[in-house]
Amino acid sequence: KKYILSMFPYPSGRLHMGHVRVYTIADCLARYYKLKGFSVLSPMGWDAFGLPAENAAIENNSQPSVWTYSNINQMKKQLIRLGFDFDWPCELATCSPEYYKWTQWIFLKLFQKGFAYRAEAAVNWDPIDQTVLANEQVDAQGRSWRSGAIVEKKNLNQWFFGITQFADELLQGLDELNWPSFVVAAQKSWIGKSQGLQVDFQISDENKNNDKIDINLTNNEGETA
């Protein structure tokens, strides 16, 4: 058995060559393993939930659901015309209540166990899309990958997942994966385990009294928003 999962596209309305490149690779993998006799699941879905979709609908003077599903239909037609061999019966859209009711259920379970909590922290803020960006969504020039706006640092009260409680277990799991080193390094950074460091300074004053100052150095950004 093989599970070939591509990153779901944001339904902006039209495919571009980046979509064609990514899904051609996934399609080749799926077809290769089918020819090798594997049972292959290669689903397709749409990353269609949240403020970017709402902002795009506002810009186009349309209701978010109408705008988003219209784009999904258009992009699906294009993918089919390209001949990609996706398992369309497994298609999903993250803006569908049938999908996000389960993400809400998972969140509630995490909250009930104390793994989801609110705190104030600095975030990457896109002033055009009016939304928070992950570090990976900010380019080398400090611009949003989607809108191109200069990203601002902004303090927001937001939800966090306490993943550092599982840092050791997650890090051990990375040792079992045959992933490229740069991907493993990125995952370790995301997990955010901090070892910390203690430095002792000896201080002598003019009366030759020796005192010691202990300084603990730790990384205070161990959770993920």
mmCIF file of C-alpha atoms in Angstrom:
data_model
loop_
_atom_site.group_PDB
_atom_site.id
_atom_site.type_symbol
_atom_site.label_atom_id
_atom_site.label_comp_id
_atom_site.label_asym_id
_atom_site.label_seq_id
_atom_site.Cartn_x
_atom_site.Cartn_y
_atom_site.Cartn_z
ATOM 1 C CA LYS A 1 0.000 0.000 0.000
ATOM 2 C CA LYS A 2 1.090 3.578 -0.718
ATOM 3 C CA TYR A 3 -0.396 6.893 0.386
ATOM 4 C CA ILE A 4 0.611 9.754 -1.942
ATOM 5 C CA LEU A 5 -0.492 13.031 -0.369
ATOM 6 C CA SER A 6 0.210 16.368 -2.060
ATOM 7 C CA MET A 7 -0.133 19.700 -0.343
ATOM 8 C CA PHE A 8 -3.688 20.892 -0.901
ATOM 9 C CA PRO A 9 -3.893 24.035 -3.080
ATOM 10 C CA TYR A 10 -5.481 27.280 -2.004
ATOM 11 C CA PRO A 11 -8.469 27.748 -4.380
ATOM 12 C CA SER A 12 -7.474 31.082 -5.886
ATOM 13 C CA GLY A 13 -9.400 30.376 -9.081
ATOM 14 C CA ARG A 14 -6.766 29.321 -11.626
ATOM 15 C CA LEU A 15 -3.894 26.862 -11.672
ATOM 16 C CA HIS A 16 -0.390 28.184 -12.304
ATOM 17 C CA MET A 17 2.791 26.378 -13.323
ATOM 18 C CA GLY A 18 3.760 25.807 -9.690
ATOM 19 C CA HIS A 19 0.615 23.707 -9.269
ATOM 20 C CA VAL A 20 1.347 21.803 -12.470
ATOM 21 C CA ARG A 21 4.917 20.994 -11.335
ATOM 22 C CA VAL A 22 3.931 19.788 -7.852
ATOM 23 C CA TYR A 23 0.980 17.659 -8.959
ATOM 24 C CA THR A 24 2.872 16.197 -11.909
ATOM 25 C CA ILE A 25 5.430 14.817 -9.427
ATOM 26 C CA ALA A 26 2.682 13.364 -7.217
ATOM 27 C CA ASP A 27 0.897 11.907 -10.233
ATOM 28 C CA CYS A 28 4.090 10.234 -11.491
ATOM 29 C CA LEU A 29 4.663 8.659 -8.062
ATOM 30 C CA ALA A 30 1.084 7.380 -7.860
ATOM 31 C CA ARG A 31 1.206 5.888 -11.362
ATOM 32 C CA TYR A 32 4.630 4.337 -10.764
ATOM 33 C CA TYR A 33 3.516 2.500 -7.634
ATOM 34 C CA LYS A 34 0.279 1.372 -9.285
ATOM 35 C CA LEU A 35 2.320 -0.158 -12.097
ATOM 36 C CA LYS A 36 4.445 -1.881 -9.447
ATOM 37 C CA GLY A 37 1.306 -3.535 -8.088
ATOM 38 C CA PHE A 38 0.718 -1.332 -5.034
ATOM 39 C CA SER A 39 -2.714 -0.286 -3.830
ATOM 40 C CA VAL A 40 -2.375 3.523 -4.014
ATOM 41 C CA LEU A 41 -4.460 6.220 -2.359
ATOM 42 C CA SER A 42 -3.812 9.656 -3.884
ATOM 43 C CA PRO A 43 -6.481 12.098 -2.625
ATOM 44 C CA MET A 44 -7.045 15.747 -3.460
ATOM 45 C CA GLY A 45 -8.446 18.535 -1.305
ATOM 46 C CA TRP A 46 -8.624 22.307 -0.984
ATOM 47 C CA ASP A 47 -6.965 24.517 1.624
ATOM 48 C CA ALA A 48 -9.971 26.832 1.669
ATOM 49 C CA PHE A 49 -10.634 27.954 5.245
ATOM 50 C CA GLY A 50 -9.799 31.236 6.948
ATOM 51 C CA LEU A 51 -9.199 34.927 6.418
ATOM 52 C CA PRO A 52 -7.362 34.736 3.044
ATOM 53 C CA ALA A 53 -10.469 33.221 1.438
ATOM 54 C CA GLU A 54 -12.707 35.812 3.094
ATOM 55 C CA ASN A 55 -10.453 38.708 2.041
ATOM 56 C CA ALA A 56 -10.335 37.435 -1.546
ATOM 57 C CA ALA A 57 -14.140 37.262 -1.588
ATOM 58 C CA ILE A 58 -14.399 40.846 -0.288
ATOM 59 C CA GLU A 59 -11.996 42.059 -2.989
ATOM 60 C CA ASN A 60 -14.166 40.372 -5.630
ATOM 61 C CA ASN A 61 -17.467 41.559 -4.128
ATOM 62 C CA SER A 62 -18.700 38.027 -3.497
ATOM 63 C CA GLN A 63 -19.800 35.826 -0.609
ATOM 64 C CA PRO A 64 -16.876 33.696 0.660
ATOM 65 C CA SER A 65 -18.690 30.392 0.079
ATOM 66 C CA VAL A 66 -19.742 31.363 -3.455
ATOM 67 C CA TRP A 67 -16.270 32.641 -4.357
ATOM 68 C CA THR A 68 -14.415 29.689 -2.851
ATOM 69 C CA TYR A 69 -16.546 26.885 -4.270
ATOM 70 C CA SER A 70 -16.605 28.546 -7.674
ATOM 71 C CA ASN A 71 -12.805 28.544 -7.672
ATOM 72 C CA ILE A 72 -12.705 24.930 -6.507
ATOM 73 C CA ASN A 73 -14.914 23.867 -9.422
ATOM 74 C CA GLN A 74 -12.732 25.757 -11.895
ATOM 75 C CA MET A 75 -9.440 24.340 -10.558
ATOM 76 C CA LYS A 76 -10.844 20.819 -10.374
ATOM 77 C CA LYS A 77 -11.783 20.994 -14.055
ATOM 78 C CA GLN A 78 -8.242 22.096 -14.879
ATOM 79 C CA LEU A 79 -6.680 19.249 -12.866
ATOM 80 C CA ILE A 80 -8.916 16.708 -14.609
ATOM 81 C CA ARG A 81 -8.032 18.156 -18.033
ATOM 82 C CA LEU A 82 -4.348 17.730 -17.159
ATOM 83 C CA GLY A 83 -5.047 14.027 -16.673
ATOM 84 C CA PHE A 84 -3.915 13.759 -13.061
ATOM 85 C CA ASP A 85 -4.947 10.467 -11.484
ATOM 86 C CA PHE A 86 -6.343 11.641 -8.142
ATOM 87 C CA ASP A 87 -8.880 9.688 -6.103
ATOM 88 C CA TRP A 88 -11.675 12.212 -6.509
ATOM 89 C CA PRO A 89 -14.181 10.256 -4.357
ATOM 90 C CA CYS A 90 -11.884 11.186 -1.423
ATOM 91 C CA GLU A 91 -11.943 14.916 -2.270
ATOM 92 C CA LEU A 92 -12.418 17.338 0.639
ATOM 93 C CA ALA A 93 -12.497 21.079 1.272
ATOM 94 C CA THR A 94 -11.320 22.427 4.627
ATOM 95 C CA CYS A 95 -14.099 25.043 4.578
ATOM 96 C CA SER A 96 -16.764 22.323 4.612
ATOM 97 C CA PRO A 97 -18.555 21.780 7.960
ATOM 98 C CA GLU A 98 -18.223 18.043 7.332
ATOM 99 C CA TYR A 99 -14.450 18.530 7.520
ATOM 100 C CA TYR A 100 -13.861 21.226 10.137
ATOM 101 C CA LYS A 101 -16.251 19.678 12.655
ATOM 102 C CA TRP A 102 -13.487 17.122 13.181
ATOM 103 C CA THR A 103 -10.719 19.704 13.586
ATOM 104 C CA GLN A 104 -12.947 21.423 16.144
ATOM 105 C CA TRP A 105 -13.464 18.090 17.901
ATOM 106 C CA ILE A 106 -9.692 17.506 18.052
ATOM 107 C CA PHE A 107 -9.140 21.022 19.404
ATOM 108 C CA LEU A 108 -11.725 20.516 22.149
ATOM 109 C CA LYS A 109 -10.032 17.272 23.184
ATOM 110 C CA LEU A 110 -6.677 19.070 23.394
ATOM 111 C CA PHE A 111 -8.260 21.907 25.386
ATOM 112 C CA GLN A 112 -9.910 19.493 27.810
ATOM 113 C CA LYS A 113 -6.536 17.844 28.461
ATOM 114 C CA GLY A 114 -4.793 21.179 28.998
ATOM 115 C CA PHE A 115 -2.740 21.020 25.803
ATOM 116 C CA ALA A 116 -4.395 24.121 24.275
ATOM 117 C CA TYR A 117 -4.202 27.451 26.082
ATOM 118 C CA ARG A 118 -4.252 31.207 25.482
ATOM 119 C CA ALA A 119 -1.282 33.555 25.885
ATOM 120 C CA GLU A 120 0.045 36.796 24.428
ATOM 121 C CA ALA A 121 3.022 36.591 22.068
ATOM 122 C CA ALA A 122 4.574 38.338 19.077
ATOM 123 C CA VAL A 123 3.414 37.106 15.671
ATOM 124 C CA ASN A 124 4.147 37.772 12.004
ATOM 125 C CA TRP A 125 1.264 39.999 10.906
ATOM 126 C CA ASP A 126 0.266 40.507 7.270
ATOM 127 C CA PRO A 127 -1.315 44.009 7.166
ATOM 128 C CA ILE A 128 -3.001 43.358 3.815
ATOM 129 C CA ASP A 129 -4.509 39.923 4.422
ATOM 130 C CA GLN A 130 -5.049 40.840 8.097
ATOM 131 C CA THR A 131 -3.821 37.421 9.219
ATOM 132 C CA VAL A 132 -0.965 35.720 11.057
ATOM 133 C CA LEU A 133 1.841 34.049 9.104
ATOM 134 C CA ALA A 134 4.167 31.213 10.050
ATOM 135 C CA ASN A 135 7.894 31.956 9.790
ATOM 136 C CA GLU A 136 7.981 29.803 6.651
ATOM 137 C CA GLN A 137 5.459 32.138 5.011
ATOM 138 C CA VAL A 138 7.784 35.158 5.304
ATOM 139 C CA ASP A 139 10.431 35.448 2.582
ATOM 140 C CA ALA A 140 14.046 36.596 2.896
ATOM 141 C CA GLN A 141 12.984 40.209 2.291
ATOM 142 C CA GLY A 142 10.492 40.099 5.144
ATOM 143 C CA ARG A 143 7.455 39.983 2.867
ATOM 144 C CA SER A 144 4.329 37.831 3.011
ATOM 145 C CA TRP A 145 4.464 34.892 0.609
ATOM 146 C CA ARG A 146 0.828 35.540 -0.399
ATOM 147 C CA SER A 147 0.178 39.305 -0.446
ATOM 148 C CA GLY A 148 3.747 40.595 -0.813
ATOM 149 C CA ALA A 149 3.246 43.015 2.104
ATOM 150 C CA ILE A 150 6.055 43.900 4.499
ATOM 151 C CA VAL A 151 5.370 41.695 7.529
ATOM 152 C CA GLU A 152 4.946 43.410 10.890
ATOM 153 C CA LYS A 153 5.638 42.116 14.393
ATOM 154 C CA LYS A 154 2.484 42.369 16.483
ATOM 155 C CA ASN A 155 1.548 41.181 19.974
ATOM 156 C CA LEU A 156 -1.662 39.150 19.965
ATOM 157 C CA ASN A 157 -3.551 37.115 22.534
ATOM 158 C CA GLN A 158 -3.836 33.768 20.817
ATOM 159 C CA TRP A 159 -4.154 30.026 21.171
ATOM 160 C CA PHE A 160 -1.111 27.803 21.690
ATOM 161 C CA PHE A 161 -0.521 24.058 21.638
ATOM 162 C CA GLY A 162 1.806 22.835 24.384
ATOM 163 C CA ILE A 163 3.921 20.628 22.127
ATOM 164 C CA THR A 164 7.073 21.083 24.220
ATOM 165 C CA GLN A 165 5.518 18.686 26.730
ATOM 166 C CA PHE A 166 6.206 16.014 24.100
ATOM 167 C CA ALA A 167 9.535 17.401 22.860
ATOM 168 C CA ASP A 168 11.674 14.395 23.815
ATOM 169 C CA GLU A 169 9.263 11.924 22.238
ATOM 170 C CA LEU A 170 8.975 13.990 19.053
ATOM 171 C CA LEU A 171 12.739 14.399 18.743
ATOM 172 C CA GLN A 172 13.278 10.666 19.200
ATOM 173 C CA GLY A 173 10.759 10.015 16.444
ATOM 174 C CA LEU A 174 12.793 12.138 14.027
ATOM 175 C CA ASP A 175 15.704 9.716 14.415
ATOM 176 C CA GLU A 176 13.542 6.982 12.899
ATOM 177 C CA LEU A 177 12.715 8.938 9.739
ATOM 178 C CA ASN A 178 14.732 8.808 6.535
ATOM 179 C CA TRP A 179 14.174 12.499 5.767
ATOM 180 C CA PRO A 180 16.564 15.079 4.244
ATOM 181 C CA SER A 181 18.716 16.729 6.903
ATOM 182 C CA PHE A 182 17.318 20.225 6.259
ATOM 183 C CA VAL A 183 13.760 18.945 6.814
ATOM 184 C CA VAL A 184 14.780 17.267 10.085
ATOM 185 C CA ALA A 185 16.498 20.499 11.192
ATOM 186 C CA ALA A 186 13.338 22.485 10.454
ATOM 187 C CA GLN A 187 11.236 20.008 12.442
ATOM 188 C CA LYS A 188 13.612 20.220 15.416
ATOM 189 C CA SER A 189 13.337 24.002 15.330
ATOM 190 C CA TRP A 190 9.537 23.740 15.215
ATOM 191 C CA ILE A 191 9.465 21.336 18.182
ATOM 192 C CA GLY A 192 11.353 24.029 20.077
ATOM 193 C CA LYS A 193 13.068 22.150 22.887
ATOM 194 C CA SER A 194 15.336 24.493 24.853
ATOM 195 C CA GLN A 195 18.244 23.172 26.917
ATOM 196 C CA GLY A 196 19.199 26.474 28.539
ATOM 197 C CA LEU A 197 22.551 27.492 30.028
ATOM 198 C CA GLN A 198 23.734 28.769 33.392
ATOM 199 C CA VAL A 199 26.686 31.189 33.572
ATOM 200 C CA ASP A 200 28.415 32.195 36.833
ATOM 201 C CA PHE A 201 30.149 35.583 37.020
ATOM 202 C CA GLN A 202 32.558 36.472 39.818
ATOM 203 C CA ILE A 203 32.402 40.180 40.740
ATOM 204 C CA SER A 204 34.987 42.013 42.869
ATOM 205 C CA ASP A 205 34.247 45.493 44.225
ATOM 206 C CA GLU A 206 36.692 48.139 45.443
ATOM 207 C CA ASN A 207 36.629 46.613 48.942
ATOM 208 C CA LYS A 208 37.761 43.294 47.442
ATOM 209 C CA ASN A 209 34.494 41.592 48.342
ATOM 210 C CA ASN A 210 33.834 38.744 45.970
ATOM 211 C CA ASP A 211 30.249 38.108 44.950
ATOM 212 C CA LYS A 212 28.797 35.715 42.430
ATOM 213 C CA ILE A 213 25.933 36.346 39.987
ATOM 214 C CA ASP A 214 24.110 33.386 38.447
ATOM 215 C CA ILE A 215 22.535 34.018 35.047
ATOM 216 C CA ASN A 216 20.230 31.447 33.443
ATOM 217 C CA LEU A 217 19.973 31.684 29.672
ATOM 218 C CA THR A 218 16.951 30.011 28.088
ATOM 219 C CA ASN A 219 14.921 30.257 24.921
ATOM 220 C CA ASN A 220 11.462 31.556 25.856
ATOM 221 C CA GLU A 221 9.837 30.702 22.530
ATOM 222 C CA GLY A 222 9.276 27.014 23.087
ATOM 223 C CA GLU A 223 5.616 26.682 22.103
ATOM 224 C CA THR A 224 3.929 26.905 18.750
ATOM 225 C CA ALA A 225 0.953 29.124 17.995
#
